[in-house]
XYZ file of C-alpha atoms in Angstrom:
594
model
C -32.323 10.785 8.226
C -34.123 9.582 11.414
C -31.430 6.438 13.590
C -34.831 4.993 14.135
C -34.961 4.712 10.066
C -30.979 3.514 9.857
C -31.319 0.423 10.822
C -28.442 1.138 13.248
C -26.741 -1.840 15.123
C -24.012 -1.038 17.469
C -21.960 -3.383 19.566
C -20.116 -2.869 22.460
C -17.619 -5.299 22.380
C -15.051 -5.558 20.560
C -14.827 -8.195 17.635
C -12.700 -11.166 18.006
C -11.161 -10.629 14.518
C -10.571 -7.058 14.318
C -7.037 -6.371 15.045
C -6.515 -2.971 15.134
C -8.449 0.287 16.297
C -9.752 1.435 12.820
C -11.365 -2.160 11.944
C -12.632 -2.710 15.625
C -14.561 0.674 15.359
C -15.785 0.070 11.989
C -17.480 -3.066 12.868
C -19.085 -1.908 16.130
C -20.268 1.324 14.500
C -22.328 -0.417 12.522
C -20.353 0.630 9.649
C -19.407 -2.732 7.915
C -19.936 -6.169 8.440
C -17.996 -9.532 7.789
C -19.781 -12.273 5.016
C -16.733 -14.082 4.392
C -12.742 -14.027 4.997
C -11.561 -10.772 3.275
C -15.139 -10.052 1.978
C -17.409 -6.945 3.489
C -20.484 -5.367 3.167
C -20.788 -1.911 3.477
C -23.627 -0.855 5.376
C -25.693 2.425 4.829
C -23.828 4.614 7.028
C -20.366 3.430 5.479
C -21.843 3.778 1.626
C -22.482 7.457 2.375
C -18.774 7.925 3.629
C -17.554 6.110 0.277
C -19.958 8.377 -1.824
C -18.584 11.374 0.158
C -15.169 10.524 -0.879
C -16.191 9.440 -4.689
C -17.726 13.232 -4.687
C -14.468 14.177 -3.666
C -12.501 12.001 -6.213
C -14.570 12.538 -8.994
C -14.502 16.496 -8.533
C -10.602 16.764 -8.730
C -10.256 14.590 -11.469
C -13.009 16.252 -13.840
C -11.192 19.276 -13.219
C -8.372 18.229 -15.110
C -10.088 17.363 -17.719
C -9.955 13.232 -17.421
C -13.026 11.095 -18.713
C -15.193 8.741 -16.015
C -15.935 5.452 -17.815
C -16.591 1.687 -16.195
C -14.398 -1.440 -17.988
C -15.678 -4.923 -16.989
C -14.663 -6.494 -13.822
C -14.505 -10.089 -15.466
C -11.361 -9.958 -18.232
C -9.973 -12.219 -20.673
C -6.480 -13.556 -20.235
C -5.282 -12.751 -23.625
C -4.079 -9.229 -23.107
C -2.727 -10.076 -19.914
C -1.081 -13.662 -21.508
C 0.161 -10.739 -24.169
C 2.419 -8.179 -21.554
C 3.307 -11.411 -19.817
C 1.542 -10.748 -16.648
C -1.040 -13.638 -16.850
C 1.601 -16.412 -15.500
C 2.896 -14.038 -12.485
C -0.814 -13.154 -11.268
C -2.601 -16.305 -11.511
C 0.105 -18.978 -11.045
C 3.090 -17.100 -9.246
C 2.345 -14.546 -6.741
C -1.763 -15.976 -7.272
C -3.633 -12.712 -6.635
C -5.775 -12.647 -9.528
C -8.920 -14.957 -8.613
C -9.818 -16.878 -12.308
C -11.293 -19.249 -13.653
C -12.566 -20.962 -17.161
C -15.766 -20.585 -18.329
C -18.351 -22.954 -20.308
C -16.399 -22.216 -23.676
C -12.918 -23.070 -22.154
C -11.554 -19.665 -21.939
C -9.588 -18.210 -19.073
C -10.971 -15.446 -17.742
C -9.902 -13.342 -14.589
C -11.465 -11.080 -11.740
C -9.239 -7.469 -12.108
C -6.948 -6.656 -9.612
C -6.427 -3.892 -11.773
C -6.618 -2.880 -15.432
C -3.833 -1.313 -17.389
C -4.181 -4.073 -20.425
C -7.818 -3.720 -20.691
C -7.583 0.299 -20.829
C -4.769 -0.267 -23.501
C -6.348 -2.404 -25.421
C -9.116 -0.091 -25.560
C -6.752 3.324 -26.148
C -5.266 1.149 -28.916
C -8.266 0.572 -30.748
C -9.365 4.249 -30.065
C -6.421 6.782 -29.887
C -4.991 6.407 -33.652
C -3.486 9.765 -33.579
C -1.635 12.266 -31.723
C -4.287 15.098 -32.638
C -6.614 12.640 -30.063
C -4.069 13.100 -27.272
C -3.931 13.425 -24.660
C -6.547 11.721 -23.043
C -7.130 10.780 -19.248
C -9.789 7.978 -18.656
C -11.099 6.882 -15.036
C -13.004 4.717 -13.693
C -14.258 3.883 -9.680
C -14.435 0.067 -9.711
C -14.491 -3.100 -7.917
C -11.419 -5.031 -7.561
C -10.503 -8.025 -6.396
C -7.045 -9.666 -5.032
C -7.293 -13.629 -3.745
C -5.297 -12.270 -0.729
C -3.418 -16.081 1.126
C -3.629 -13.950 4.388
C -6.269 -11.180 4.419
C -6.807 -9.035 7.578
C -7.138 -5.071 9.088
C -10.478 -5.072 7.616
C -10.818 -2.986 4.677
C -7.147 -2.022 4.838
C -6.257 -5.788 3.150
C -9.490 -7.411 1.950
C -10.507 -9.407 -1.141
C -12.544 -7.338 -2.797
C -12.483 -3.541 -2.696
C -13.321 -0.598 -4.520
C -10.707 1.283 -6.310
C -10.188 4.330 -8.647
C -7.938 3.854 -11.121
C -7.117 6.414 -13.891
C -4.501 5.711 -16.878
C -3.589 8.742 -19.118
C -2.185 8.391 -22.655
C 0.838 10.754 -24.419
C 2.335 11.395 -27.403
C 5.849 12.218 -25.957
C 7.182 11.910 -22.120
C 6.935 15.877 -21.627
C 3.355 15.284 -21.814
C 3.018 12.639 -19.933
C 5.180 14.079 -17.188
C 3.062 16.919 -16.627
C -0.050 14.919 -16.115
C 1.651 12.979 -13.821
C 2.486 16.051 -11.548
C -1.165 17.454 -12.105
C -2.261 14.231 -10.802
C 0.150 14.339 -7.632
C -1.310 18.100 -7.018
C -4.846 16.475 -7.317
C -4.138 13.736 -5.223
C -2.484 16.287 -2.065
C -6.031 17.990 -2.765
C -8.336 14.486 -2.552
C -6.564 13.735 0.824
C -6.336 17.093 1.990
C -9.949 17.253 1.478
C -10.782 14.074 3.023
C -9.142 15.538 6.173
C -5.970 13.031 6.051
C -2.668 13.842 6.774
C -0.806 11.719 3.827
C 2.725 12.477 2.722
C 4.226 11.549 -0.629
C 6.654 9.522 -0.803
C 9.259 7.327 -3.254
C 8.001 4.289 -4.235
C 8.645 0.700 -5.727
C 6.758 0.020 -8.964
C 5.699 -3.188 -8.008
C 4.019 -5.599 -10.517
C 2.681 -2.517 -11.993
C 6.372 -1.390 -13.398
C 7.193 1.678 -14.844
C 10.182 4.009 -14.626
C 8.387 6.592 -12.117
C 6.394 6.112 -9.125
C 4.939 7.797 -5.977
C 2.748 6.341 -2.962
C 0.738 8.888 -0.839
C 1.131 7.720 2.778
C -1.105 8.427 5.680
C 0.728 8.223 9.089
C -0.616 5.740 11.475
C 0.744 3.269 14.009
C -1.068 0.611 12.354
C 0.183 0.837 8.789
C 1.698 -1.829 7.390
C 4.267 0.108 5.255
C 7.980 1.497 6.786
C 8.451 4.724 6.067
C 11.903 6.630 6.198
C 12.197 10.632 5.722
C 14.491 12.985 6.708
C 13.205 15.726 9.566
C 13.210 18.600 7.207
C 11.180 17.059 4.691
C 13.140 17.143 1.623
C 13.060 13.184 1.507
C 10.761 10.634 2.072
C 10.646 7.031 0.946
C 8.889 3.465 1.463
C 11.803 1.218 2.540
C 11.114 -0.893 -0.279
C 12.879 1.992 -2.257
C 14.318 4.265 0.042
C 18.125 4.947 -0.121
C 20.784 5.875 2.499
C 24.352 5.736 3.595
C 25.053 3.215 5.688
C 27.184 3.463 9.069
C 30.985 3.566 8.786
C 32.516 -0.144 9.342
C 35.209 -1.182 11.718
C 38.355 -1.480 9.839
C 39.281 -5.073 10.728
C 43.104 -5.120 12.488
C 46.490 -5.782 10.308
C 46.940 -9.296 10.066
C 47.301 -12.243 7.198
C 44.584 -14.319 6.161
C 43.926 -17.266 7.908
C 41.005 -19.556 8.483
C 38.861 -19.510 12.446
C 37.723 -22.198 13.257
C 33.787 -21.731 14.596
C 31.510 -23.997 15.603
C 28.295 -23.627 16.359
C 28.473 -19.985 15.320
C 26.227 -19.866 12.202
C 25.038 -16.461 12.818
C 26.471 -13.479 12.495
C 25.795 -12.740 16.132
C 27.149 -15.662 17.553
C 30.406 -15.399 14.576
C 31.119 -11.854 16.208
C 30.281 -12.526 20.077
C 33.218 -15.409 19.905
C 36.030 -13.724 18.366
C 35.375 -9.987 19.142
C 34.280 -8.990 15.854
C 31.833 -6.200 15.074
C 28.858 -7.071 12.355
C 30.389 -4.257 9.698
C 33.678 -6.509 9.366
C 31.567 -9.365 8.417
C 30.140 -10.743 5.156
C 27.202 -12.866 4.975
C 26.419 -14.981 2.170
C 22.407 -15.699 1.078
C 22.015 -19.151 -0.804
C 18.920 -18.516 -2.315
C 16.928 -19.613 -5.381
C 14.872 -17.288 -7.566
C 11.637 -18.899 -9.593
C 11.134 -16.860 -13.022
C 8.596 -16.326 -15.028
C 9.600 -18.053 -17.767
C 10.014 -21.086 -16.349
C 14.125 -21.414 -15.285
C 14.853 -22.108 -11.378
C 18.426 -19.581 -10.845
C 20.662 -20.229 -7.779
C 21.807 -16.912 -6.543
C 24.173 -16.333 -3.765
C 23.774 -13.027 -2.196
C 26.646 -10.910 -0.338
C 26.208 -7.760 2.519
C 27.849 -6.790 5.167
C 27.105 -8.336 8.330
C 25.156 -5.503 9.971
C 22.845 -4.738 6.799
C 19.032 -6.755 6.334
C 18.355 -7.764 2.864
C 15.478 -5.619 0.837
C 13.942 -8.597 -0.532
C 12.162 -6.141 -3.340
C 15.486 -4.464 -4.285
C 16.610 -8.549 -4.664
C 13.788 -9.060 -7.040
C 13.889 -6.130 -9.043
C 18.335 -6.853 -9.236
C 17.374 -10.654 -10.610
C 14.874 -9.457 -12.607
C 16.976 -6.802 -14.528
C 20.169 -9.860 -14.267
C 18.086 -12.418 -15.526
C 15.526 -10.216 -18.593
C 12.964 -12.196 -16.811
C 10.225 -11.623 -13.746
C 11.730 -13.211 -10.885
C 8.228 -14.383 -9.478
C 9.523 -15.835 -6.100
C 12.641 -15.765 -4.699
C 13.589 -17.939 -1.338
C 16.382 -19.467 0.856
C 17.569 -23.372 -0.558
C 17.374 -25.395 2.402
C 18.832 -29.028 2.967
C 15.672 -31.124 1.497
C 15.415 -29.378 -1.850
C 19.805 -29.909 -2.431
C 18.327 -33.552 -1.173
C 15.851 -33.729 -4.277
C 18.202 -32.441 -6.942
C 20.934 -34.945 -5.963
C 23.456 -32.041 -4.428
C 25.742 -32.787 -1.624
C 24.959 -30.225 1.306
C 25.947 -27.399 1.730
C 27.564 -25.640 5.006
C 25.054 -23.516 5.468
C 26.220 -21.287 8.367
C 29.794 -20.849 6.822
C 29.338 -19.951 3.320
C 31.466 -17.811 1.624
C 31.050 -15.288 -1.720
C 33.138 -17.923 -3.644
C 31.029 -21.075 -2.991
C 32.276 -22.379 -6.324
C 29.209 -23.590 -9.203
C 30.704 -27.129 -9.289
C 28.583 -27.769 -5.775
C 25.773 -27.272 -8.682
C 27.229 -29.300 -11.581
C 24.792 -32.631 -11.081
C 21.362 -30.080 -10.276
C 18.237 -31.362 -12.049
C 16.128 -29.248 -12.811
C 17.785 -25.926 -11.709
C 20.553 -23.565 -13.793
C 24.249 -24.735 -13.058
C 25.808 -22.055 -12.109
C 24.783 -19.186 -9.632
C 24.255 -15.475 -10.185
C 26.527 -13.494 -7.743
C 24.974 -10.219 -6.362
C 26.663 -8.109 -3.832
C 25.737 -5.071 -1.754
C 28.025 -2.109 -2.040
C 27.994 -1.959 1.884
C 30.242 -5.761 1.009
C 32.169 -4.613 -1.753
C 33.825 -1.701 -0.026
C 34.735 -3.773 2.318
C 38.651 -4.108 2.220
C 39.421 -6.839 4.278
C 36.845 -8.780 6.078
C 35.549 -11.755 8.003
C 33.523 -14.879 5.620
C 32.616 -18.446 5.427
C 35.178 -20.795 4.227
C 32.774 -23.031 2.706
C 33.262 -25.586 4.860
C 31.759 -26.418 8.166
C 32.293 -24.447 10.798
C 35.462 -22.929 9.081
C 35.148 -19.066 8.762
C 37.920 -16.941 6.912
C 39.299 -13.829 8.314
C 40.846 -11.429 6.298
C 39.721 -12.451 3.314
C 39.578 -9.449 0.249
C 37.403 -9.438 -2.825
C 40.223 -9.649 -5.171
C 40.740 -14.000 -4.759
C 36.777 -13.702 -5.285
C 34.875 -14.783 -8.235
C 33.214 -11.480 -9.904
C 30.151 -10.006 -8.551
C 27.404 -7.962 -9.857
C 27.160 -4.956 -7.772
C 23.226 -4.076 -6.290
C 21.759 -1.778 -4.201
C 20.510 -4.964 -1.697
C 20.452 -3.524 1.866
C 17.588 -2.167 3.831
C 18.229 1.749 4.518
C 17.011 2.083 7.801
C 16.722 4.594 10.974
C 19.641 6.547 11.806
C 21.660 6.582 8.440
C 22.553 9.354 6.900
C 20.226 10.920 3.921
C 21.938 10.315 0.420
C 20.616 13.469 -0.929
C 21.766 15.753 2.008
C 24.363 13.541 4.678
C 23.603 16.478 7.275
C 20.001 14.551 7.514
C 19.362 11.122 9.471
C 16.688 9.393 8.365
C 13.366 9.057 10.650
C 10.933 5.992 10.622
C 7.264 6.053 10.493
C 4.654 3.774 10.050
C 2.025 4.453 6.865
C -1.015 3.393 5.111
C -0.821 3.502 1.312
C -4.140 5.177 0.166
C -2.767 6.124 -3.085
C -0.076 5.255 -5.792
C 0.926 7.178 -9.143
C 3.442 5.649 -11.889
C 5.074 6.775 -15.345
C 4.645 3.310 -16.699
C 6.424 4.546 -20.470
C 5.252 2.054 -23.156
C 5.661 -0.711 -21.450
C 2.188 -2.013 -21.622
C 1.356 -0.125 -25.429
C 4.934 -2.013 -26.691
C 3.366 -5.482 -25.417
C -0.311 -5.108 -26.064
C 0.591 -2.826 -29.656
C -1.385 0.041 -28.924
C 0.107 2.961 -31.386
C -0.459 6.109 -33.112
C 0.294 7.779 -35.786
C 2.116 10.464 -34.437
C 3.381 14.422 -36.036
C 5.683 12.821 -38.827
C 3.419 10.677 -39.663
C 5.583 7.349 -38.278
C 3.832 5.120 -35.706
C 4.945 5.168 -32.358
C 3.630 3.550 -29.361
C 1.411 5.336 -26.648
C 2.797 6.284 -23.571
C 0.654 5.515 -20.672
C 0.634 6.706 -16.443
C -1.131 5.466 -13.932
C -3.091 6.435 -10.892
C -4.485 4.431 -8.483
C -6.558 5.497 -5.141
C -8.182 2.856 -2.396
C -11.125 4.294 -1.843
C -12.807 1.684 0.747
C -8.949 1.566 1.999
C -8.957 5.398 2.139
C -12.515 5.525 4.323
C -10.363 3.057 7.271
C -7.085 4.808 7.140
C -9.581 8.125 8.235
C -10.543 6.234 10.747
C -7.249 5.255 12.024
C -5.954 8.475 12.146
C -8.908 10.232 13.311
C -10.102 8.296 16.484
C -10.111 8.286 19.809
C -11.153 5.919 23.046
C -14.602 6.673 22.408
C -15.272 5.941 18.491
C -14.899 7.291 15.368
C -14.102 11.398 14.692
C -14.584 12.020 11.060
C -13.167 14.198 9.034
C -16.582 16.647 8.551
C -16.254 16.151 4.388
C -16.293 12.960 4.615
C -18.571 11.860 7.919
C -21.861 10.273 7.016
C -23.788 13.192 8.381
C -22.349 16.081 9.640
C -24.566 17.333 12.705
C -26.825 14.413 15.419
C -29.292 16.609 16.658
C -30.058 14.117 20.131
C -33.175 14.575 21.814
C -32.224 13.230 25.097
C -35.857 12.300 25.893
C -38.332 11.351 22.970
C -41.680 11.201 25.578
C -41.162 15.145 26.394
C -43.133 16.722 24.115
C -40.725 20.593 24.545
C -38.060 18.525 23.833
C -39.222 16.919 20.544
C -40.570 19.642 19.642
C -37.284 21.533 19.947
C -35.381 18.375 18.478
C -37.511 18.405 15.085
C -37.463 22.147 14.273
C -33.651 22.063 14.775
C -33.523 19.155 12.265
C -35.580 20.293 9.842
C -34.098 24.355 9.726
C -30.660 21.998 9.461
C -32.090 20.084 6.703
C -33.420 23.368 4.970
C -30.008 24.666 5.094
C -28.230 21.837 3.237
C -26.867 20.384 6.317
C -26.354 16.498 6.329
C -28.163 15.977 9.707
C -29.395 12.794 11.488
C -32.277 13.104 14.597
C -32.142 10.609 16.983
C -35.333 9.991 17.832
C -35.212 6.687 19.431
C -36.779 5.668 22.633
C -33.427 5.233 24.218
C -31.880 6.370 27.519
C -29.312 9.729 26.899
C -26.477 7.746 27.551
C -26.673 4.939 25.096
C -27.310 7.719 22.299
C -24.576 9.599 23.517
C -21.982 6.525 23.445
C -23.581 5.643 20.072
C -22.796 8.989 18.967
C -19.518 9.474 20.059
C -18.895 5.533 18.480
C -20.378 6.461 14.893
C -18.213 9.614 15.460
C -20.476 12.616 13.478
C -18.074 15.800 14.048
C -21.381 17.875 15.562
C -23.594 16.791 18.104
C -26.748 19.284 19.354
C -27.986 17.795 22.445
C -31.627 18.811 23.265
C -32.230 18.080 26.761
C -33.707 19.767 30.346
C -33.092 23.164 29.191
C -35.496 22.716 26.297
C -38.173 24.684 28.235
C -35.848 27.140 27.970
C -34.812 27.123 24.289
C -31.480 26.262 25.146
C -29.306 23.142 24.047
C -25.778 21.724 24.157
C -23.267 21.717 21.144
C -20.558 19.487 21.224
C -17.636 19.130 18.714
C -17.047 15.820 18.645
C -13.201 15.813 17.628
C -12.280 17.946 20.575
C -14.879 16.882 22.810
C -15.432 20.214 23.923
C -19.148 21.649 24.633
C -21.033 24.396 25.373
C -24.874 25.582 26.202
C -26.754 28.233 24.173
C -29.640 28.827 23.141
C -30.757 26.723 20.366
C -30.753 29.801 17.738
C -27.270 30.409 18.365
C -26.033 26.951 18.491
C -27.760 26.438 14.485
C -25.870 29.250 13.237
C -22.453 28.204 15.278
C -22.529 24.736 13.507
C -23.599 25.801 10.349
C -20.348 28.523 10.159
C -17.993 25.148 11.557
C -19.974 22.618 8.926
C -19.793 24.853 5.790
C -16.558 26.286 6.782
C -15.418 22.171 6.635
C -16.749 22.006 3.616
């Protein structure tokens, strides 16, 4: 490919709405372009990265065996109104963009498809003799996104592979899950990406197993906490630790502070000399399920933990056998609308009694009492009083109403690893390119999708899934392989592999030079792009450097000569030779890469 074919359109400043490195170099490399908020085009240099990676994808996963197929972007709502997901992805969390058509059916755009797929394996896989079967797909997807942003990394529309694999009995099913992790450290591996696996939260998704494959970069949006040796790693969402060792609070009877203006646990333990670990704090908060009821919960840790607001949803949901679709704090104006008195927020204790919700209108009347183990081993401590600045201290759990104990808290930096205490726990931030689950039967129970299986009895199929961003993937690269200049890619997955430059198009030695180079490249299978523009040398060399192609052969003054300039573009280290030896030099480093 010639640039003076590529329609290539570089800009050299950076774009007002690209936040981070990755997005700003993707834009100004003339990689991708913005049509709408959240919505891209990918221009011909970055379709040749995603086709690189698909190549990639698609090799690893025919190797073990699974099936390419396409299902239909547009879906109809009655298999997802049938494993109760419709309400939760249209009207609660509303990712799924939808709509009704001219016959008065709902339809959907697919964020994903697990309930089309089983549908399909239902009406398909009728006995065990057919299993098991892995089907894939690379696909468009779509999430209506209230905020998107980072480019490709969070955008409305994106392209996705997504493979779901069907089993008679778990055994099976676990050992094409950890065929697909293996495949997975491959795909990344070969895209030249440094991702880590890591424990994950099943999300919306659900299922009883689930991995995400991180890649490391200051500009991920994910927390990630691993011990040094590598024996654990974890998104917060999940991860688990043991907390820090609270302050014993000091002999003394029970007896109420009084505390005003201290409705934070900082202020609470600057006035009376208190450390956060002898403090409880109390979360009113009201959770908004899926099938339709409006819970009150009040929520207990200690004083120095944060809440893990998906360990809180996944606790209510469990509590309450429904999805909790949103859960958030009750302020002053909603008590106002169901005809409460207020509450003292600031000073509330674990034993706010349910009669504060005995006139409610629309909500439940009593609340659901969760409390962090970090709280309940707690022997003494400092709480509200439930009454305006009024806090209790030395209060114990035994005058307490019961409370259903949760894993709530936040593990964080600097605790100690569950799985081996001689471990602290590390923090990094990560980009999820990829995300594996055991989702059981959840999805074959709700949408029917059996077999008949060895005994002849019907059972249902059991189903994982395996999801990969590819456009997402193609960015995170880019974020972790860049520098002040532009882009470095990853040679497997770079849009060409070798620039030949020819630093002066109107010398005839030097074209000359420039084109046989090219074309013995060419010959030898070598993704190679001429730039044979009527440019100065230095706006092809920043344009280089900015599109990032690992090899650059510069074909300058020393032409006459038969000598040129090889630069790798990673390292940014170069060298003159003549041009023979620099062909075979980045042939060896280009198929070696490969």
């Amino acid at each position: 490919m010639r640039v003076s074919r590529l329609s290539l359109v570089t800009l050299r400043n950076v774009p007002a709405d690209a936040e981070i490195p990755s997005h700003q170099l993707l834009v100004r490399g003339g990689y991708i372009r913005r049509v709408g908020p959240g919505l891209y085009a990918y221009l011909p240099l970055m379709w040749r990265v995603l086709s690189k990676i698909n190549t990639i994808v698609r090799d690893e996963l025919d190797s073990l065996g699974a099936l390419e197929t396409l299902l239909p972007q547009l879906q109809p709502a009655e298999p997802w109104e049938r494993s109760g997901r419709w309400q939760g992805y249209t009207a609660g969390e509303g990712i799924m963009f939808h709509l009704e058509d001219r016959q008065g059916r709902q339809v959907g755009l697919g964020p994903t498809h697990e309930e089309i797929v089983t549908v399909l394996a239902g009406d398909l896989l009728r006995s065990y003799k057919q299993l098991p079967v892995t089907l894939y797909q690379i696909q468009t997807k779509f999430r209506d996104e209230i905020r998107p942003r980072f480019g490709l990394m969070r955008s409305r529309e994106f392209i996705m592979k997504d493979a779901y694999s069907f089993h008679a009995d778990e055994k099976d099913l676990e050992k094409t899950y950890a065929l697909m992790a293996g495949a997975y450290a491959r795909i990344f591996k070969r895209c030249g990406l440094n991702a880590v696996a890591v424990d994950a939260d099943s999300g919306a998704i659900g299922g009883a197993a689930s991995q995400e494959f991180m890649v490391m970069a200051n500009a991920g949006e994910d927390l990630i906490l691993s011990t040094p040796d590598g024996s654990y790693a974890a998104n917060q969402e999940k991860a688990v630790s043991l907390p820090s060792v609270a302050e014993t609070l000091p002999p003394g009877e029970e007896r109420n502070l009084d505390t005003p203006g201290q409705a934070t646990i900082e202020d609470l333990c600057a006035a009376n000399g208190l450390s956060p670990s002898q403090t409880v704090k109390v979360l009113v908060l009201l959770a908004r399920l899926d099938d339709g009821r409006k819970q009150p919960l009040l929520v207990s840790l200690r004083g120095d933990q944060e809440l893990n607001d998906v360990k809180l949803t996944n606790a209510v949901t469990q509590r309450m056998g429904s999805p909790a679709l949103e859960i958030a704090p009750i302020n002053p104006e909603q008590l106002r609308q169901q005809g409460l008195s207020p509450l003292p927020f600031g000073s509330i204790g674990p034993d706010l009694e349910d009669c504060s919700l005995q006139d409610v209108r629309s909500w439940e009347k009593r609340f659901v009492r969760l409390a962090d183990p970090t709280a309940l081993n707690l022997d003494r401590f400092v709480c509200g009083a439930n009454s305006a600045d009024q806090h209790r201290w030395g209060a114990t759990w035994s005058s307490m109403p019961a409370q259903i104990e949760a894993d709530l808290r936040n593990a964080k930096a600097g605790d100690r690893s569950l799985h081996n205490q001689e471990q602290i726990l590390e923090e990094r931030r990560g980009i999820e390119v990829g995300h594996i689950f055991q989702l059981g039967s959840k999805y074959s129970d709700a949408l029917e999708a059996r077999f008949t299986d060895k005994d002849g009895k019907q059972a249902s199929l059991l189903m994982g899934c395996y999801g990969i961003g590819i456009s997402r993937l193609a960015q995170a690269a880019v974020e972790q392989h860049h520098d002040e200049a532009g882009i470095c890619w990853p040679v497997n997955i770079a849009p060409f592999q070798v620039i030949v430059v020819i630093a002066n198009v109107q010398d005839s030695t030097q074209l000359d030079l420039g084109e046989s180079l090219y074309g013995s490249l060419q010959s030898a299978g070598v993704d190679a792009l001429l730039d044979d523009r009527s440019e100065r040398a230095g706006v092809k060399f920043k344009d280089a450097d900015l599109i990032g192609i690992p090899w650059r052969i510069v074909v300058g003054r020393e032409a006459e000569a038969g000598r040129v300039e090889v630069v790798e573009r990673s390292s940014r280290s170069n060298s003159t030779m003549s041009h023979q030896e620099a062909l075979n030099s980045v042939l060896v480093a280009v198929q070696g890469g490969t």
